[in-house]
PDB file of C-alpha atoms in Angstrom:
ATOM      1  CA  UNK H 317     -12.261 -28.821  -9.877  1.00  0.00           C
ATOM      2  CA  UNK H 318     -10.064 -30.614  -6.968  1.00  0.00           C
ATOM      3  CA  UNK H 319      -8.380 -27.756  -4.892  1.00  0.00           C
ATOM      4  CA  UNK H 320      -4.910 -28.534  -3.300  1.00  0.00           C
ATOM      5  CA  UNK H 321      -4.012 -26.756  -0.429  1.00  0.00           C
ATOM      6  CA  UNK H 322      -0.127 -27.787   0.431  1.00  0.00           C
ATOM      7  CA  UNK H 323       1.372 -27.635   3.435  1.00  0.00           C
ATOM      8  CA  UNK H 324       3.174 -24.275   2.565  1.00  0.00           C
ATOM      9  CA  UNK H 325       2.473 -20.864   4.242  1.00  0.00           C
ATOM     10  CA  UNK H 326       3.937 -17.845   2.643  1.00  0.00           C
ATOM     11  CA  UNK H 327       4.241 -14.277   4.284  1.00  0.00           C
ATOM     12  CA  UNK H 328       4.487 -10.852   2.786  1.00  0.00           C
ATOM     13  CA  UNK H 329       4.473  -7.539   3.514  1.00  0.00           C
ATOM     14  CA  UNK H 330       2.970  -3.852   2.545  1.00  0.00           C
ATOM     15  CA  UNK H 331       5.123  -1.836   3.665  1.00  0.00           C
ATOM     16  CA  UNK H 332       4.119   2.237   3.444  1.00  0.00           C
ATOM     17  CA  UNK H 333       7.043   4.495   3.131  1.00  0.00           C
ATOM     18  CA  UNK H 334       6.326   8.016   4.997  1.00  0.00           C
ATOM     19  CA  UNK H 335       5.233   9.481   1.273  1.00  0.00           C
ATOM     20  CA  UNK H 336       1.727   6.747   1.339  1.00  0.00           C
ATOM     21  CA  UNK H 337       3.537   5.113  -0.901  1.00  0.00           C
ATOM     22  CA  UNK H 338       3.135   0.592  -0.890  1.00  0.00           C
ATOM     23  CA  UNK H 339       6.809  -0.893  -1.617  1.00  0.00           C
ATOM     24  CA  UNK H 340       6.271  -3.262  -4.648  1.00  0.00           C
ATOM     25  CA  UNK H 341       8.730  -5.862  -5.963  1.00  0.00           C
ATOM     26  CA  UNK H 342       8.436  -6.282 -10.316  1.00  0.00           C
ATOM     27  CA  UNK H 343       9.652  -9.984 -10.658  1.00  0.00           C
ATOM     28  CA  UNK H 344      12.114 -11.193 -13.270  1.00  0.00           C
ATOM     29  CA  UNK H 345      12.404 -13.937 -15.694  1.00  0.00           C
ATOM     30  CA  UNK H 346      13.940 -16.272 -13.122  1.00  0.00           C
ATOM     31  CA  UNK H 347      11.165 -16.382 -10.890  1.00  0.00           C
ATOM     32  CA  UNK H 348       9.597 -19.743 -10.514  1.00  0.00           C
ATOM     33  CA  UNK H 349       5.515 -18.361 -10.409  1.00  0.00           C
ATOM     34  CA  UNK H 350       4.688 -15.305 -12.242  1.00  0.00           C
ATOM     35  CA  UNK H 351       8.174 -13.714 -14.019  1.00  0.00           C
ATOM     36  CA  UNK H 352       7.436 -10.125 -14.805  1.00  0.00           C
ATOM     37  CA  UNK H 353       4.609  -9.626 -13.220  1.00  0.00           C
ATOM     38  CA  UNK H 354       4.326  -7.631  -9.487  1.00  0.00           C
ATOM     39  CA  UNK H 355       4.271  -8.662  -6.444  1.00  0.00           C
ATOM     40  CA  UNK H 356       5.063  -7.723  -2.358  1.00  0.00           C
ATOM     41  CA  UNK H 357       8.147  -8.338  -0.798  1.00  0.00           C
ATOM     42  CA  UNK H 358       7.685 -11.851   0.622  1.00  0.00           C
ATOM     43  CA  UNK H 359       7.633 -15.636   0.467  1.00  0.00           C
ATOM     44  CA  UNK H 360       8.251 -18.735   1.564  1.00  0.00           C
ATOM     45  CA  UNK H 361       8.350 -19.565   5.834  1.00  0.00           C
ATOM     46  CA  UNK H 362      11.144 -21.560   6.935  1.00  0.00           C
ATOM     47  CA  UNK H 363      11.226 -24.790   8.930  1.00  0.00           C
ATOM     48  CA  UNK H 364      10.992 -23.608  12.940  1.00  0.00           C
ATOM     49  CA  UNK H 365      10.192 -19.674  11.583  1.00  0.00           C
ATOM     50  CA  UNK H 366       7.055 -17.937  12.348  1.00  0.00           C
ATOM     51  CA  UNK H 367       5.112 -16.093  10.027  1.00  0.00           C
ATOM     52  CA  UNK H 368       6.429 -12.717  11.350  1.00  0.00           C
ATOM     53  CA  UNK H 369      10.016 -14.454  11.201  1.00  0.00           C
ATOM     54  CA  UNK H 370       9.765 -14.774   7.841  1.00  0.00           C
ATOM     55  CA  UNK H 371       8.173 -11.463   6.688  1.00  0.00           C
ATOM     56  CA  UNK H 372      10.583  -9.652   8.109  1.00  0.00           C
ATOM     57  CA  UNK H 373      13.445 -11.820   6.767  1.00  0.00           C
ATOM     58  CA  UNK H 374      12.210 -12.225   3.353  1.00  0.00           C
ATOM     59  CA  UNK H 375      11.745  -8.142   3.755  1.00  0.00           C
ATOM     60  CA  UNK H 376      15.475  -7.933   4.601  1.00  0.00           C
ATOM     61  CA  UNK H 377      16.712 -10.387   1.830  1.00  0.00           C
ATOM     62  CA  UNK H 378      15.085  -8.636  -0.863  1.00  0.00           C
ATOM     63  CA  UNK H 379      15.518  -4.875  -0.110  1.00  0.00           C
ATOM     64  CA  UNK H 380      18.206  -4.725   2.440  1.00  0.00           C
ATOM     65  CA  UNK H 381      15.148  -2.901   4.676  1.00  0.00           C
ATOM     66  CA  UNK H 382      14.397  -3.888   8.621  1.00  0.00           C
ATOM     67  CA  UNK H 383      11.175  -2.928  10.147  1.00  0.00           C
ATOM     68  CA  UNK H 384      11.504  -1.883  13.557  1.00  0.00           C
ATOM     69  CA  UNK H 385       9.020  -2.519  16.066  1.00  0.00           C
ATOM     70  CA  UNK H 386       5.665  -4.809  15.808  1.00  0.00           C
ATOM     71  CA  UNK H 387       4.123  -5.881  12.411  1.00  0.00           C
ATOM     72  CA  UNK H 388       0.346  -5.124  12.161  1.00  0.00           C
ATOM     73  CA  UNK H 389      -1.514  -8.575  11.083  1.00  0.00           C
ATOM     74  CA  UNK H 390      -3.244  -7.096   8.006  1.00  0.00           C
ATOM     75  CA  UNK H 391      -5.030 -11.078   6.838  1.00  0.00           C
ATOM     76  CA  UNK H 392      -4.529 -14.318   6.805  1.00  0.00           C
ATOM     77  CA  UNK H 393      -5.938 -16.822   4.322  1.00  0.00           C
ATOM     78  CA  UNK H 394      -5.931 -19.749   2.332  1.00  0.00           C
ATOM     79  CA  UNK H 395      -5.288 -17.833  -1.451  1.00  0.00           C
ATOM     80  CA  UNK H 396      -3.626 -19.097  -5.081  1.00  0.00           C
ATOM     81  CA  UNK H 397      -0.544 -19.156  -4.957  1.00  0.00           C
ATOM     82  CA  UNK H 398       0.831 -20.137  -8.396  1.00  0.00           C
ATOM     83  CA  UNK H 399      -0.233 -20.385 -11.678  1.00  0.00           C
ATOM     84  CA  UNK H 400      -1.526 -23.930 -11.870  1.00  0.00           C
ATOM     85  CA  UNK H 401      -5.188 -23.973 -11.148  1.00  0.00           C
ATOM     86  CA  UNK H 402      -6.462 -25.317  -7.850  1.00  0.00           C
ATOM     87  CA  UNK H 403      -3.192 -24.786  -6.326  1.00  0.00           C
ATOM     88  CA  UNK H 404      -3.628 -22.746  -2.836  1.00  0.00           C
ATOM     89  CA  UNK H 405      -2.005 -22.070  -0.048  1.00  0.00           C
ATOM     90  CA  UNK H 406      -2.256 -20.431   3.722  1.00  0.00           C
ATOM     91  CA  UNK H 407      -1.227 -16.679   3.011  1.00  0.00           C
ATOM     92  CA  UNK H 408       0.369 -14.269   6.423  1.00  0.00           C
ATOM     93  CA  UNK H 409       0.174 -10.438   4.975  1.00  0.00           C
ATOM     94  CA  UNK H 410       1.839  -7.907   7.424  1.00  0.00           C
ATOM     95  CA  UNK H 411       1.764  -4.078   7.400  1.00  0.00           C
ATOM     96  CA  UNK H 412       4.412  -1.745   8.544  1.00  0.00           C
ATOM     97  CA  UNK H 413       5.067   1.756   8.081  1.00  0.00           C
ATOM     98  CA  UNK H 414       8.834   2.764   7.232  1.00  0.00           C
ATOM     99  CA  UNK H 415      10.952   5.393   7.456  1.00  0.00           C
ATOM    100  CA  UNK H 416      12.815   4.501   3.970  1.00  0.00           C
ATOM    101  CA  UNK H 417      12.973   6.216   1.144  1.00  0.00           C
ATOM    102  CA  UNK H 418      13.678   4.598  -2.472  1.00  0.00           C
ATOM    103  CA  UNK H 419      17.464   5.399  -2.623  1.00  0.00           C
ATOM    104  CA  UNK H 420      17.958   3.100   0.757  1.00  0.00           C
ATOM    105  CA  UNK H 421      16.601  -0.155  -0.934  1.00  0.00           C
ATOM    106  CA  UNK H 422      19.401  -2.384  -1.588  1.00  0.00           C
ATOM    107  CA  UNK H 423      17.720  -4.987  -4.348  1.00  0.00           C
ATOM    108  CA  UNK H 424      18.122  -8.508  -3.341  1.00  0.00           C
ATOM    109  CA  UNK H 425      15.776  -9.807  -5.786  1.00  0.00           C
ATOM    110  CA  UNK H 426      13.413  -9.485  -9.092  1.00  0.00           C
ATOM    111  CA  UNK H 427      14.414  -6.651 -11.257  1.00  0.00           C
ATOM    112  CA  UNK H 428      13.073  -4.015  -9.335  1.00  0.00           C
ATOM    113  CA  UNK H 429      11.420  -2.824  -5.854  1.00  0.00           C
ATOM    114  CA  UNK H 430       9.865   0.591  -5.982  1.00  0.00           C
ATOM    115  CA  UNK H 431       8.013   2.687  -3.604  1.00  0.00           C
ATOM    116  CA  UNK H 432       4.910   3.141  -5.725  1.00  0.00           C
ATOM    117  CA  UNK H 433       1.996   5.766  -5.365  1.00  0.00           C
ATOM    118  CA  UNK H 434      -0.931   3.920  -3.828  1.00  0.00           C
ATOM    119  CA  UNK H 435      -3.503   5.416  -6.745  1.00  0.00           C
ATOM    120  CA  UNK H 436      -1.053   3.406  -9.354  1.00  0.00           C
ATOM    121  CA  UNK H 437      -0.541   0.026  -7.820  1.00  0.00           C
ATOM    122  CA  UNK H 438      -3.734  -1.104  -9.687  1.00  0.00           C
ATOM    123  CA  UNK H 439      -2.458   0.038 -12.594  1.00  0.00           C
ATOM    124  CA  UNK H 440       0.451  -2.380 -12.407  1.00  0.00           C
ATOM    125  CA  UNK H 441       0.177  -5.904 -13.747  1.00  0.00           C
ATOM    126  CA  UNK H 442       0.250  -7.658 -10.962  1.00  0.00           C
ATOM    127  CA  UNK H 443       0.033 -11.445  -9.488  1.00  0.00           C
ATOM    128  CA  UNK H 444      -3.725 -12.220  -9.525  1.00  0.00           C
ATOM    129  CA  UNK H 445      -3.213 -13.180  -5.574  1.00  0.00           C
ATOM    130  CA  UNK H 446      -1.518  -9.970  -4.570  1.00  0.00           C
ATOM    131  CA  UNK H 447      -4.193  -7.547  -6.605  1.00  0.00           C
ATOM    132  CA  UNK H 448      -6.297  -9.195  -4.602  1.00  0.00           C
ATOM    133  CA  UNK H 449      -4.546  -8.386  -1.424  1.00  0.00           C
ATOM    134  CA  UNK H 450      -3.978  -4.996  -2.372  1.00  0.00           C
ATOM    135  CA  UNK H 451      -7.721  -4.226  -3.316  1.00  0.00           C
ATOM    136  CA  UNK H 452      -8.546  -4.938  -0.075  1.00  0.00           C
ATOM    137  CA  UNK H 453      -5.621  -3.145   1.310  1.00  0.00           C
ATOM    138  CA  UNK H 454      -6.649  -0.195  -0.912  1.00  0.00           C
ATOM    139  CA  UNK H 455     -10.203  -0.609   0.412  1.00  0.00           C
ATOM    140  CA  UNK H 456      -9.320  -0.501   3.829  1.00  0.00           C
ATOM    141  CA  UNK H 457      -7.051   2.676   3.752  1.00  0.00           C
ATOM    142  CA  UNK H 458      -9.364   4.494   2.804  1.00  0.00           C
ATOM    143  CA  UNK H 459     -12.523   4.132   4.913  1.00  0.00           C
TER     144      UNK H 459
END
């Protein structure tokens, strides 16, 4: 199978609320790659943006949240990225710790973004790419 890697980075974050809790976005029916499944806060980077840049905007524009401070590179790869096979491209995931709690998150996007309890984000049906990202997240945290 022919693998096509475009020219198209996306960023996202995990952001951990002061609970140990991972901020996940459920999608809606409008979204162009996966509707109704979950995902991270995230997407596409911008002509002239850098891969911070855009985590931290596409955090803003879909939860009304700002991170202060320094994002913590958590991985960078070339992943799937839709649901058409061989279709990949170069992934930026941040970490950030926040201060916010549930009732601060202004939704900007999907039909819902909930602090969730880090034992239950596997239990969520989530975009193949991002369970991925989370396992190793998960696996991480807790050596």
């Amino acid at each position: 199978m022919e693998q096509k890697i475009r020219d198209h980075h996306i960023a996202v974050m995990l952001v951990i609320d002061q609970q140990n809790q991972l901020l996940m976005q459920h999608r809606d029916g409008a979204a162009y790659a996966w509707p109704h499944k979950w995902g991270l806060p995230g997407g596409g980077i911008e002509p002239g943006e850098t891969p911070e840049e855009a985590a931290r905007r596409e955090l803003e524009e879909e939860t009304g949240l700002k991170v202060n401070g320094n994002l913590k590179l958590f991985w960078e790869s070339i992943l799937p990225a839709s649901p058409l096979p061989g279709v990949y491209r170069q992934w930026h995931v941040y970490s950030a710790e926040t201060q916010a709690r549930q009732e601060d998150i202004v939704l900007g996007e999907g039909q819902a973004m909930v602090f969730t309890p880090l034992e239950r984000v596997l239990d969520l049906d989530l975009i193949p790419t991002i369970r991925l990202i989370v396992e190793r997240f998960l696996e991480q945290a807790n050596q």
